Structure formats: structure tokens, C-alpha cells
Amino acid sequence: MAKNSLSIVDNRTGKSYEIPIEEGGVIRASALRNIKTSPEDFGLMSYDPAFTNTASCRSKITFIDGDKGILRYRGYPIEELAEKSNYLETAYLIVKGELPDREHYQRWENNIKIHTMVHESIKQFMQGYRYDAHPMGMLLGTVGALSTFYPDAANINDLESRRLQTRRLIGKMPTLAAFAYRHTRGLPYVYPDNDLSYTGNFMSMLFKMTELKYKPNPVLERALDVLFILHADHEQNCSANAMRSVGSSQPDPYAAAAAAVAALYGPLHGGANEQAIRGLMEIGSVKNIPDMIKRVKNRERRLMGFGHRVYKNYDPRAKILKKLAYEVFEVTGKNPLIDIAVELERIALEDDYFVSHKLYPNVDFYSGIIYQAMGFPMTMFPVLFAIPRTAGWMAQWAEMVRDPEQAIARPRQVYIGEQLRHYAPIDQRPKPTQREDAVSEAI
Ligand code: ACO
């Protein structure tokens, strides 16, 4: 009869072991520790650089089926949320697990809006950045600095404190992001306008000039809302993993969120849409696409905005964004890069290399084109990702804090360095040539 277990025979000892297979086809890595050659033996470990096949947690937040191109927050398909919800409602869903009723939504919206202001010292802190500082670098430092403003946040085991920090950070992220943007432009910071929606207020803090009241264009305001919904969470991605991993040593969530922002800064994560735009600009014209495809296939470079660790099918977010791009262009005028992108996608999806490697456009392929059409400089792209992802980070963090199975994140290693050797006085060490070879490989 079929059993939910795995039988392993250790050919070193001839012993057999039975390991339970848990829900979702999972075995516990710790079960391998029982497989030993002697009582003193440490036992087997699994080796999984970059965690390509390791589940680090049990989570109820986001479901992805990468082969089928499915993304759901708390069970709701991303396509339905992008069409019918707004960012704040989706953030509520991600953080709390259910869609709010009207009363809870209004309370949530109000609770977020009362946290859009930042301490005046934050403003001065930001003014200390160099005039040409990267806005994502500014955001990273400032999110970390929030830790010093809210010492109560250290109380991570208190439910009310966790809730308060979540509302605070979701409320303040657009303000910090907008201040960073205004700083790079040499413009005065604009204070929040809580009459406006979450994204409308963000646009006001970014773009308001001398007018008494900023009126966001409703199409662009909605487009930003959809972009924010699509970026709100993505299960155990690099920045969520950073949030959980740093959070596992129990600092306050601002310290953990700063680590998440840092993870998102990299070109393989939140910086990928900038790279995608640069790739399209480098192609320059539809007629140069075949040459680029050739270079990618010769492994001279990667096609940025293509491929994903989890999606081995079309990223459902990219589909929504491709359509959204044309709605935005009705207001902003067409970003000419869209023609190159659409043709590049068409050619790539018919090409053997991309088909066999299951490389499809990811969320970053079209998001940058939209942001650029809306007037955002490329340095703002990862910042625009960080704002909505805050809901996901806080939900992932709170889930980790509440999970009795979680402990400080501390992976094992396979040590491949020198065995025991003894300290030699400086003039008795190996000759420089031998040492230099060894030292030059070290970093
Ligand atoms: N262009 C060309 N080839 C690619 C690409 C690409 N964009 N991505 C992967 N490949 C190829 C690799 O060369 C490799 O080929 P091989 O097996 O023949 O050697 C194979 O596909 C697997 O690649 P990995 O790097 O092992 O795949 P992994 O799952 O680790 O990487 C990643 C995923 C980092 C996203 C990768 O596809 C990539 O670098 N893409 C471009 C950057 C990008 O768009 N990042 C945004 C990701 S989405 C996000 O963070 C929101």
C-alpha cells in the first residue's frame, strides 16, 4: 500500500531509514541527521546553495505555481485583485489574511493615513545625504534610522506593537520615498496630503510644485495602484528572505526592513527593471533585436527582465503590465521602448534557447517602461518596488515571529578550507609568490 514516506538505504552502513513525507511533498532536513556512520558522526546534511530547493518556512500568505504562471495572495488570484482591488485593501489582505468589510477598510485606511507624516528629524537626516545620492540608498538608510525613532518597536512579541509598526511603515514608506526623490531633484520636500488616496498622495509628494492642491491624474493614480498591488508580496523572494532572516535574531522590524530594502537594491531583484530598460535602450531599434538574441544565446549577456527563479511560464504580473502600459501611454504618450519590448518578447518566445530554458518576461520587463513613461528616473524604480513590498515584508516578518517552529536563521556550511595548521612568525611564512596566489583568490 502507498505510504507517505521515503525509504533511504545508506550504502556506507547498509542501514535503512524511513522519513515521513509531509504536506506538499516535503521532508524535514533535520531527519537526515539521523543517518550516521557512527554515534559520533554529525549525520547527513543537504547542500543547497541559494536555497533553490529548500522551504525555509510554512506560510499562508502568497501562493505561486511557477509552472502554471499562477500568483495568489491569501488565495485570491492576482488578476482579480489587480482589476478590482486597490493597494491599501490588498495590503490589508496580505497583512491580516482576509479582505476587510467596509468598516474595517475605513479604519485601516485612516490608521495608515495618520502615519504618513515623519518626524522632522527624519527630514534633517535626509538632508544630510549628498545631492546626488541614489534614492534607494537614501531609503535604505532612512528605514533603518526609523528604528531609533520608535524604541517601542523592539517589543516584537506584543501583537499591538507589531500592528502599530506595520501601519507606521506602510504609512511612511511613500513619504520617505518621495523625500528621497525630491532630494535628488533639489526640490523642497512636500508634506503628505491625507485627503488623497495612498497613491494620489504619493504622487502629490513627488510632483507637487507651486499649486495649492495637487490633483493626480486618475489614470496614472490607478496605474500606480495596480503596480503597487502586483508588487505587494511574492513569497520567499530574496528581500522577504532577508526580512525573515534578519528578523529572526529579533531586532525591531525597521532594522529587518532595512535589510529587506538592501536586498531589493540589487540588479537581480529590485534593480532588474532598470537593467531591462537599459537593455532595451542598448538595442535601440527593432532591427537590432536579432543581434541581441544572438549575443544572449552566445552567453555574452543575459536578457534582463526575462527568466525567474520560480516562474517557468509567463509571469502573470507581466501580462497585466503589458496591457496597463498602453493605458498609461494614452495619458503620457507612448514610450518608444514598448515597440522594442513587444517585438523582443515575440522573437524570444519563438526561439529554441528561450523556450528550452523556459525564459519568459518577468514583472520587470514592462514595469520600467511604464515608470519611465510616467516620468520616473530609473534610480527610483527599486524605490517604487519597495513601497508596496512593505506590506509583504511586514506580513512575512509577523508570520515568522508568531511561528513556534522558527528560530534564529543560521544555516550550516560544508567546510572546504585548510585543516589544522599552526601560527608561524611573520618571517618564517611561505615565500610571497605562493602566498600571493592564495591571497589573491580570497576576495
Ligand atoms: N537571459 C538569458 N539566459 C538566462 C536568463 C536571462 N535573463 N535567465 C536565466 N538564463 C539561463 C541561464 O544562463 C541558465 O542557462 P544554462 O542552464 O544553460 O546555463 C539557465 O537559464 C538558468 O539560469 P539561472 O541563473 O540558474 O536561473 P535562476 O533561477 O538562478 O535565476 C534570475 C533567475 C536571476 C531571475 C535569472 O533568470 C536572471 O538573471 N534574469 C535576469 C534578471 C532579472 O530579470 N531579474 C528579475 C527577477 S524578478 C524580480 O526580482 C522581481
Short mmCIF file of C-alpha atoms and ligand atoms in Angstrom, two decimals:
data_model
loop_
_atom_site.label_atom_id
_atom_site.label_comp_id
_atom_site.label_asym_id
_atom_site.label_seq_id
_atom_site.Cartn_x
_atom_site.Cartn_y
_atom_site.Cartn_z
CA MET A 1 0.00 0.00 0.00
CA ALA A 2 1.25 3.52 -0.82
CA LYS A 3 2.78 5.25 2.18
CA ASN A 4 3.63 8.91 2.72
CA SER A 5 7.25 8.24 3.48
CA LEU A 6 10.64 7.95 1.89
CA SER A 7 12.88 4.89 2.39
CA ILE A 8 16.59 5.53 2.28
CA VAL A 9 19.32 2.93 2.35
CA ASP A 10 22.72 4.21 3.46
CA ASN A 11 25.14 2.16 1.37
CA ARG A 12 28.00 3.05 3.73
CA THR A 13 26.38 1.09 6.55
CA GLY A 14 23.62 -0.94 4.89
CA LYS A 15 21.10 0.61 7.31
CA SER A 16 17.68 1.75 6.08
CA TYR A 17 15.71 4.73 7.26
CA GLU A 18 12.12 5.82 6.79
CA ILE A 19 11.49 9.55 6.56
CA PRO A 20 7.92 10.92 6.64
CA ILE A 21 6.79 12.95 3.63
CA GLU A 22 4.74 15.88 4.89
CA GLU A 23 2.10 18.01 3.20
CA GLY A 24 3.17 19.45 -0.14
CA GLY A 25 5.81 16.73 -0.70
CA VAL A 26 8.25 17.94 1.92
CA ILE A 27 10.78 16.09 4.05
CA ARG A 28 12.36 17.64 7.10
CA ALA A 29 16.07 18.28 6.53
CA SER A 30 16.66 17.51 10.21
CA ALA A 31 15.53 13.91 9.56
CA LEU A 32 18.74 13.43 7.56
CA ARG A 33 20.76 14.00 10.73
CA ASN A 34 19.78 10.53 11.95
CA ILE A 35 21.63 8.98 9.01
CA LYS A 36 25.07 8.36 10.50
CA THR A 37 28.01 6.02 10.10
CA SER A 38 28.70 6.03 13.87
CA PRO A 39 27.21 7.64 17.00
CA GLU A 40 29.88 10.39 16.83
CA ASP A 41 29.12 11.16 13.18
CA PHE A 42 27.34 14.52 12.69
CA GLY A 43 24.82 12.94 10.32
CA LEU A 44 23.84 13.90 6.79
CA MET A 45 23.02 17.46 5.72
CA SER A 46 21.50 18.67 2.48
CA TYR A 47 23.64 21.13 0.47
CA ASP A 48 21.51 23.78 -1.25
CA PRO A 49 23.37 26.95 -2.23
CA ALA A 50 20.89 29.80 -2.89
CA PHE A 51 18.08 27.66 -1.40
CA THR A 52 16.86 26.53 -4.82
CA ASN A 53 15.09 23.51 -3.35
CA THR A 54 14.69 24.33 0.33
CA ALA A 55 11.50 25.51 2.04
CA SER A 56 12.53 27.83 4.88
CA CYS A 57 9.07 28.26 6.37
CA ARG A 58 5.41 27.31 6.24
CA SER A 59 3.45 30.30 5.01
CA LYS A 60 -0.19 31.23 4.42
CA ILE A 61 0.46 34.50 2.60
CA THR A 62 1.28 34.01 -1.08
CA PHE A 63 0.89 31.03 -3.38
CA ILE A 64 2.87 30.70 -6.60
CA ASP A 65 2.71 27.88 -9.12
CA GLY A 66 5.66 28.81 -11.29
CA ASP A 67 4.99 26.17 -13.96
CA LYS A 68 1.41 27.31 -14.47
CA GLY A 69 2.09 31.04 -14.03
CA ILE A 70 -0.23 31.37 -11.00
CA LEU A 71 0.12 34.02 -8.27
CA ARG A 72 -2.38 34.39 -5.43
CA TYR A 73 -2.38 36.50 -2.28
CA ARG A 74 -4.20 34.68 0.54
CA GLY A 75 -5.92 32.58 -2.13
CA TYR A 76 -7.09 35.48 -4.33
CA PRO A 77 -5.79 35.46 -7.94
CA ILE A 78 -3.53 38.42 -8.72
CA GLU A 79 -5.57 39.16 -11.85
CA GLU A 80 -8.76 39.70 -9.77
CA LEU A 81 -7.00 41.89 -7.23
CA ALA A 82 -5.33 43.98 -9.96
CA GLU A 83 -8.69 44.53 -11.63
CA LYS A 84 -10.96 45.04 -8.62
CA SER A 85 -8.96 45.95 -5.52
CA ASN A 86 -6.77 48.88 -4.57
CA TYR A 87 -3.36 48.81 -2.93
CA LEU A 88 -4.46 49.57 0.63
CA GLU A 89 -7.16 46.91 0.53
CA THR A 90 -4.66 44.39 -0.87
CA ALA A 91 -2.16 45.38 1.83
CA TYR A 92 -4.87 44.68 4.44
CA LEU A 93 -5.50 41.29 2.85
CA ILE A 94 -1.80 40.41 2.87
CA VAL A 95 -1.19 41.59 6.42
CA LYS A 96 -4.40 40.35 8.03
CA GLY A 97 -5.34 37.38 5.88
CA GLU A 98 -8.87 38.43 4.82
CA LEU A 99 -10.39 41.19 2.73
CA PRO A 100 -11.84 43.89 5.00
CA ASP A 101 -15.50 44.79 5.30
CA ARG A 102 -16.32 48.47 4.74
CA GLU A 103 -15.90 49.47 8.37
CA HIS A 104 -12.56 47.71 8.76
CA TYR A 105 -11.33 49.11 5.46
CA GLN A 106 -12.14 52.66 6.54
CA ARG A 107 -10.44 52.15 9.88
CA TRP A 108 -7.38 50.66 8.17
CA GLU A 109 -7.16 53.50 5.63
CA ASN A 110 -7.44 56.05 8.41
CA ASN A 111 -4.86 54.20 10.52
CA ILE A 112 -2.39 54.19 7.63
CA LYS A 113 -3.01 57.83 6.75
CA ILE A 114 -2.37 59.08 10.27
CA HIS A 115 1.14 57.63 9.92
CA THR A 116 2.13 59.34 6.69
CA MET A 117 3.95 62.17 8.47
CA VAL A 118 7.54 61.64 9.56
CA HIS A 119 9.45 63.18 12.46
CA GLU A 120 11.09 66.48 11.43
CA SER A 121 14.46 64.99 12.34
CA ILE A 122 13.95 62.44 9.55
CA LYS A 123 13.80 65.37 7.17
CA GLN A 124 17.05 66.76 8.51
CA PHE A 125 18.56 63.29 8.41
CA MET A 126 17.69 63.02 4.72
CA GLN A 127 19.03 66.47 4.02
CA GLY A 128 22.40 65.14 5.13
CA TYR A 129 22.66 62.88 2.09
CA ARG A 130 24.83 64.07 -0.78
CA TYR A 131 22.96 65.95 -3.54
CA ASP A 132 23.46 63.02 -5.95
CA ALA A 133 22.72 60.18 -3.50
CA HIS A 134 20.85 57.22 -5.01
CA PRO A 135 17.23 57.35 -3.71
CA MET A 136 17.30 53.64 -2.88
CA GLY A 137 20.43 54.18 -0.77
CA MET A 138 18.63 57.04 0.99
CA LEU A 139 15.57 54.86 1.59
CA LEU A 140 17.71 52.05 2.92
CA GLY A 141 19.44 54.26 5.46
CA THR A 142 16.27 56.06 6.49
CA VAL A 143 14.19 52.92 7.04
CA GLY A 144 17.00 51.69 9.31
CA ALA A 145 17.02 55.06 11.08
CA LEU A 146 13.30 54.69 11.95
CA SER A 147 14.47 52.11 14.46
CA THR A 148 15.95 54.93 16.54
CA PHE A 149 12.70 56.92 16.46
CA TYR A 150 10.47 54.10 17.71
CA PRO A 151 12.14 52.23 20.57
CA ASP A 152 8.74 50.68 21.38
CA ALA A 153 9.14 48.66 18.18
CA ALA A 154 11.65 46.41 19.93
CA ASN A 155 8.67 44.79 21.65
CA ILE A 156 8.19 42.35 18.79
CA ASN A 157 6.28 39.75 20.79
CA ASP A 158 3.48 42.20 21.50
CA LEU A 159 0.66 41.96 18.96
CA GLU A 160 -0.38 45.62 19.30
CA SER A 161 3.20 46.77 18.80
CA ARG A 162 3.56 44.63 15.66
CA ARG A 163 0.31 46.07 14.32
CA LEU A 164 1.41 49.62 15.05
CA GLN A 165 4.79 49.23 13.35
CA THR A 166 3.09 47.68 10.33
CA ARG A 167 0.73 50.64 9.96
CA ARG A 168 3.57 53.07 10.58
CA LEU A 169 5.88 51.63 7.99
CA ILE A 170 3.20 51.20 5.31
CA GLY A 171 2.15 54.80 6.04
CA LYS A 172 5.64 56.29 5.99
CA MET A 173 7.23 54.49 3.03
CA PRO A 174 5.70 56.77 0.35
CA THR A 175 6.81 59.82 2.34
CA LEU A 176 10.39 58.58 2.68
CA ALA A 177 10.45 57.57 -0.98
CA ALA A 178 9.11 60.94 -2.11
CA PHE A 179 11.54 62.86 0.10
CA ALA A 180 14.41 60.83 -1.41
CA TYR A 181 13.17 61.73 -4.89
CA ARG A 182 12.77 65.43 -4.11
CA HIS A 183 16.25 65.41 -2.58
CA THR A 184 17.80 64.12 -5.81
CA ARG A 185 15.94 66.86 -7.72
CA GLY A 186 16.98 69.59 -5.29
CA LEU A 187 13.29 70.35 -4.60
CA PRO A 188 11.67 71.13 -1.25
CA TYR A 189 10.00 68.15 0.41
CA VAL A 190 6.21 68.07 0.14
CA TYR A 191 4.23 67.03 3.21
CA PRO A 192 1.53 64.38 2.92
CA ASP A 193 -1.97 65.33 1.80
CA ASN A 194 -4.28 62.84 3.52
CA ASP A 195 -7.33 63.92 1.50
CA LEU A 196 -5.82 62.00 -1.38
CA SER A 197 -5.62 58.24 -1.88
CA TYR A 198 -2.47 56.33 -0.88
CA THR A 199 -1.03 56.56 -4.41
CA GLY A 200 -2.54 60.01 -5.09
CA ASN A 201 -0.82 61.38 -2.00
CA PHE A 202 2.43 59.74 -3.09
CA MET A 203 2.16 61.48 -6.48
CA SER A 204 1.47 64.77 -4.71
CA MET A 205 4.59 64.39 -2.54
CA LEU A 206 6.61 63.61 -5.68
CA PHE A 207 5.31 66.07 -8.23
CA LYS A 208 3.58 68.99 -6.47
CA MET A 209 5.11 72.34 -7.39
CA THR A 210 3.55 75.72 -6.60
CA GLU A 211 -0.12 74.75 -6.95
CA LEU A 212 -2.12 74.89 -3.70
CA LYS A 213 -3.51 71.40 -4.14
CA TYR A 214 -2.11 68.66 -6.33
CA LYS A 215 -4.65 66.79 -8.46
CA PRO A 216 -3.34 63.40 -9.50
CA ASN A 217 -4.30 62.20 -12.97
CA PRO A 218 -6.81 59.40 -12.22
CA VAL A 219 -5.44 57.05 -14.92
CA LEU A 220 -1.88 57.36 -13.60
CA GLU A 221 -3.07 57.15 -9.99
CA ARG A 222 -4.90 53.90 -10.79
CA ALA A 223 -1.90 52.59 -12.78
CA LEU A 224 0.34 53.17 -9.77
CA ASP A 225 -2.21 51.40 -7.59
CA VAL A 226 -2.16 48.37 -9.92
CA LEU A 227 1.64 48.38 -9.96
CA PHE A 228 1.62 48.50 -6.17
CA ILE A 229 -0.85 45.58 -5.97
CA LEU A 230 1.35 43.49 -8.26
CA HIS A 231 4.43 44.17 -6.13
CA ALA A 232 2.86 43.73 -2.70
CA ASP A 233 4.26 40.27 -1.96
CA HIS A 234 5.98 37.40 -3.72
CA GLU A 235 6.52 34.74 -1.05
CA GLN A 236 10.12 33.79 -0.19
CA ASN A 237 11.98 36.08 -2.60
CA CYS A 238 15.41 37.49 -1.78
CA SER A 239 14.14 40.52 0.19
CA ALA A 240 11.43 38.59 2.09
CA ASN A 241 14.10 36.08 2.99
CA ALA A 242 16.33 38.94 4.21
CA MET A 243 13.41 40.32 6.27
CA ARG A 244 12.79 36.95 7.89
CA SER A 245 16.45 36.07 8.30
CA VAL A 246 17.46 39.36 9.93
CA GLY A 247 14.16 39.49 11.84
CA SER A 248 14.89 36.04 13.27
CA SER A 249 17.56 37.49 15.57
CA GLN A 250 14.69 39.62 16.97
CA PRO A 251 15.69 43.23 16.22
CA ASP A 252 12.81 45.65 15.70
CA PRO A 253 11.11 45.40 12.28
CA TYR A 254 12.68 48.63 10.97
CA ALA A 255 16.14 47.04 11.21
CA ALA A 256 14.83 43.95 9.44
CA ALA A 257 13.04 46.06 6.81
CA ALA A 258 16.29 47.97 6.13
CA ALA A 259 17.88 44.60 5.32
CA ALA A 260 14.96 43.81 3.02
CA VAL A 261 15.39 47.17 1.24
CA ALA A 262 19.11 46.38 0.85
CA ALA A 263 18.29 43.01 -0.72
CA LEU A 264 15.86 44.71 -3.09
CA TYR A 265 18.54 47.19 -4.18
CA GLY A 266 20.45 44.56 -6.19
CA PRO A 267 20.24 44.32 -10.00
CA LEU A 268 18.97 40.74 -9.83
CA HIS A 269 15.97 41.74 -7.70
CA GLY A 270 14.50 45.27 -7.45
CA GLY A 271 17.14 46.72 -9.78
CA ALA A 272 16.17 44.41 -12.64
CA ASN A 273 13.67 46.76 -14.30
CA GLU A 274 16.38 49.42 -14.61
CA GLN A 275 18.58 46.80 -16.26
CA ALA A 276 15.67 45.80 -18.51
CA ILE A 277 15.25 49.42 -19.66
CA ARG A 278 19.00 49.76 -20.22
CA GLY A 279 18.90 46.56 -22.27
CA LEU A 280 16.06 47.93 -24.43
CA MET A 281 17.86 51.27 -24.86
CA GLU A 282 21.01 49.42 -25.88
CA ILE A 283 19.05 47.52 -28.55
CA GLY A 284 17.81 50.94 -29.68
CA SER A 285 15.72 49.72 -32.60
CA VAL A 286 13.60 46.72 -33.57
CA LYS A 287 16.07 45.86 -36.33
CA ASN A 288 18.84 45.22 -33.78
CA ILE A 289 16.86 42.59 -31.84
CA PRO A 290 18.21 39.51 -33.69
CA ASP A 291 21.75 40.61 -32.88
CA MET A 292 20.89 40.93 -29.17
CA ILE A 293 19.23 37.50 -29.19
CA LYS A 294 22.41 36.09 -30.75
CA ARG A 295 24.56 37.63 -28.01
CA VAL A 296 22.30 36.26 -25.29
CA LYS A 297 22.44 32.79 -26.85
CA ASN A 298 26.25 33.04 -27.07
CA ARG A 299 26.08 33.72 -23.31
CA GLU A 300 27.78 37.10 -23.74
CA ARG A 301 24.98 38.57 -21.64
CA ARG A 302 21.57 37.93 -20.08
CA LEU A 303 18.31 39.37 -21.25
CA MET A 304 17.23 41.41 -18.25
CA GLY A 305 13.54 41.23 -17.41
CA PHE A 306 13.50 37.63 -18.62
CA GLY A 307 13.62 34.49 -16.54
CA HIS A 308 12.65 33.87 -12.96
CA ARG A 309 13.70 31.52 -10.20
CA VAL A 310 10.12 30.39 -9.69
CA TYR A 311 8.15 31.16 -12.87
CA LYS A 312 8.93 28.75 -15.65
CA ASN A 313 5.96 30.17 -17.52
CA TYR A 314 4.72 33.70 -18.26
CA ASP A 315 4.88 35.80 -15.07
CA PRO A 316 1.17 36.70 -14.57
CA ARG A 317 2.21 40.17 -13.42
CA ALA A 318 3.98 40.86 -16.73
CA LYS A 319 0.75 40.07 -18.63
CA ILE A 320 -1.19 42.65 -16.59
CA LEU A 321 1.57 45.25 -17.01
CA LYS A 322 1.82 44.82 -20.76
CA LYS A 323 -1.86 45.83 -21.03
CA LEU A 324 -1.51 48.57 -18.41
CA ALA A 325 1.37 50.14 -20.36
CA TYR A 326 -0.94 51.07 -23.24
CA GLU A 327 -3.50 52.63 -20.85
CA VAL A 328 -0.73 54.79 -19.36
CA PHE A 329 0.52 55.82 -22.81
CA GLU A 330 -2.96 57.25 -23.54
CA VAL A 331 -2.07 59.92 -20.96
CA THR A 332 1.70 60.18 -21.15
CA GLY A 333 2.30 59.47 -24.83
CA LYS A 334 3.96 56.26 -25.98
CA ASN A 335 7.28 55.18 -24.59
CA PRO A 336 9.04 54.09 -27.81
CA LEU A 337 10.78 51.27 -25.92
CA ILE A 338 7.46 49.38 -25.83
CA ASP A 339 7.76 48.51 -29.54
CA ILE A 340 11.20 47.02 -28.98
CA ALA A 341 9.98 45.16 -25.88
CA VAL A 342 6.94 43.63 -27.59
CA GLU A 343 8.97 42.51 -30.61
CA LEU A 344 11.78 41.20 -28.40
CA GLU A 345 9.25 39.17 -26.44
CA ARG A 346 7.70 37.81 -29.66
CA ILE A 347 11.04 36.73 -31.12
CA ALA A 348 12.35 35.33 -27.82
CA LEU A 349 9.24 33.26 -27.19
CA GLU A 350 9.66 31.59 -30.59
CA ASP A 351 13.35 30.93 -30.06
CA ASP A 352 14.65 27.50 -29.02
CA TYR A 353 17.03 28.87 -26.38
CA PHE A 354 14.30 30.76 -24.52
CA VAL A 355 11.70 28.03 -24.98
CA SER A 356 14.01 25.24 -23.77
CA HIS A 357 15.23 27.32 -20.80
CA LYS A 358 11.62 28.32 -20.01
CA LEU A 359 12.54 32.00 -20.05
CA TYR A 360 9.54 34.32 -20.15
CA PRO A 361 9.15 38.04 -19.43
CA ASN A 362 9.02 38.74 -15.71
CA VAL A 363 7.37 41.65 -13.86
CA ASP A 364 10.40 43.86 -14.51
CA PHE A 365 10.22 43.63 -18.28
CA TYR A 366 7.28 46.04 -18.57
CA SER A 367 7.22 47.87 -15.22
CA GLY A 368 10.23 50.06 -16.08
CA ILE A 369 8.66 51.13 -19.39
CA ILE A 370 5.56 52.32 -17.51
CA TYR A 371 7.54 54.08 -14.78
CA GLN A 372 9.67 55.81 -17.39
CA ALA A 373 6.57 56.98 -19.30
CA MET A 374 5.23 58.39 -16.00
CA GLY A 375 8.40 60.47 -15.66
CA PHE A 376 10.27 58.49 -13.02
CA PRO A 377 14.06 58.39 -13.32
CA MET A 378 15.49 54.88 -13.32
CA THR A 379 17.05 55.35 -9.90
CA MET A 380 13.51 55.50 -8.49
CA PHE A 381 12.49 52.09 -9.88
CA PRO A 382 13.63 49.98 -6.89
CA VAL A 383 12.13 52.58 -4.55
CA LEU A 384 8.78 52.18 -6.31
CA PHE A 385 9.08 48.44 -5.70
CA ALA A 386 9.98 48.86 -2.01
CA ILE A 387 6.88 50.91 -1.12
CA PRO A 388 4.25 48.25 -1.88
CA ARG A 389 6.50 45.34 -0.88
CA THR A 390 6.47 46.73 2.67
CA ALA A 391 3.08 45.07 3.25
CA GLY A 392 4.56 41.74 2.20
CA TRP A 393 7.70 42.18 4.28
CA MET A 394 5.71 43.03 7.40
CA ALA A 395 3.33 40.09 6.87
CA GLN A 396 6.25 37.70 6.31
CA TRP A 397 8.01 39.06 9.38
CA ALA A 398 4.93 38.79 11.62
CA GLU A 399 4.29 35.25 10.40
CA MET A 400 7.89 34.36 11.28
CA VAL A 401 7.68 35.95 14.73
CA ARG A 402 4.49 34.01 15.54
CA ASP A 403 5.73 30.67 14.18
CA PRO A 404 6.83 28.45 17.09
CA GLU A 405 8.98 26.37 14.71
CA GLN A 406 11.12 29.36 13.72
CA ALA A 407 14.39 30.21 15.45
CA ILE A 408 17.39 32.36 14.60
CA ALA A 409 18.22 31.71 10.94
CA ARG A 410 21.56 30.01 10.93
CA PRO A 411 22.44 27.74 8.01
CA ARG A 412 25.16 25.12 8.10
CA GLN A 413 28.13 25.05 5.75
CA VAL A 414 30.31 22.48 4.07
CA TYR A 415 33.79 23.47 5.20
CA ILE A 416 36.30 23.17 2.36
CA GLY A 417 39.17 25.23 3.87
CA GLU A 418 42.53 24.30 5.40
CA GLN A 419 42.72 21.65 8.08
CA LEU A 420 44.51 22.49 11.34
CA ARG A 421 47.78 24.39 10.91
CA HIS A 422 49.85 26.43 13.33
CA TYR A 423 50.77 30.09 13.50
CA ALA A 424 54.25 30.90 12.14
CA PRO A 425 56.22 34.06 12.98
CA ILE A 426 56.00 36.60 10.16
CA ASP A 427 59.47 35.97 8.70
CA GLN A 428 59.01 32.21 8.66
CA ARG A 429 55.90 32.18 6.46
CA PRO A 430 55.85 30.78 2.87
CA LYS A 431 57.57 32.80 0.11
CA PRO A 432 55.49 35.74 -1.29
CA THR A 433 54.74 34.12 -4.68
CA GLN A 434 52.99 31.12 -3.10
CA ARG A 435 51.18 33.29 -0.59
CA GLU A 436 50.09 35.89 -3.16
CA ASP A 437 48.39 33.21 -5.26
CA ALA A 438 46.43 32.05 -2.24
CA VAL A 439 45.60 35.58 -1.03
CA SER A 440 44.53 36.86 -4.45
CA GLU A 441 41.84 34.18 -4.60
CA ALA A 442 40.46 35.14 -1.21
CA ILE A 443 38.41 38.16 -2.38
N1 ACO B 1 18.81 35.66 -20.21
C1 ACO B 1 19.46 34.61 -20.75
N2 ACO B 1 19.62 33.41 -20.16
C2 ACO B 1 19.11 33.28 -18.94
C3 ACO B 1 18.40 34.32 -18.29
C4 ACO B 1 18.26 35.53 -18.98
N3 ACO B 1 17.61 36.56 -18.43
N4 ACO B 1 17.99 33.89 -17.09
C5 ACO B 1 18.41 32.63 -16.97
N5 ACO B 1 19.08 32.25 -18.09
C6 ACO B 1 19.64 30.93 -18.36
C7 ACO B 1 20.98 30.75 -17.67
O1 ACO B 1 22.06 31.15 -18.49
C8 ACO B 1 20.97 29.28 -17.38
O2 ACO B 1 21.31 28.61 -18.56
P1 ACO B 1 22.14 27.20 -18.55
O3 ACO B 1 21.38 26.29 -17.63
O4 ACO B 1 22.11 26.76 -19.98
O5 ACO B 1 23.49 27.56 -18.02
C9 ACO B 1 19.51 28.96 -17.08
O6 ACO B 1 18.77 29.96 -17.80
C10 ACO B 1 19.15 29.02 -15.62
O7 ACO B 1 19.62 30.26 -15.08
P2 ACO B 1 19.84 30.52 -13.53
O8 ACO B 1 20.61 31.77 -13.37
O9 ACO B 1 20.40 29.27 -12.92
O10 ACO B 1 18.36 30.70 -13.04
P3 ACO B 1 17.94 31.28 -11.66
O11 ACO B 1 16.62 30.70 -11.36
O12 ACO B 1 19.02 31.13 -10.64
O13 ACO B 1 17.86 32.85 -11.99
C11 ACO B 1 17.16 35.02 -12.44
C12 ACO B 1 16.72 33.60 -12.01
C13 ACO B 1 18.25 35.54 -11.52
C14 ACO B 1 15.94 35.93 -12.32
C15 ACO B 1 17.66 34.97 -13.89
O14 ACO B 1 16.65 34.47 -14.76
C16 ACO B 1 18.16 36.33 -14.36
O15 ACO B 1 19.32 36.67 -14.14
N6 ACO B 1 17.27 37.12 -15.06
C17 ACO B 1 17.61 38.44 -15.44
C18 ACO B 1 17.46 39.37 -14.25
C19 ACO B 1 16.02 39.67 -13.93
O16 ACO B 1 15.19 39.92 -14.81
N7 ACO B 1 15.70 39.65 -12.63
C20 ACO B 1 14.37 39.97 -12.12
C21 ACO B 1 13.79 38.78 -11.46
S1 ACO B 1 12.15 39.14 -10.95
C22 ACO B 1 12.29 40.00 -9.51
O17 ACO B 1 13.25 40.00 -8.79
C23 ACO B 1 11.18 40.80 -9.17
#
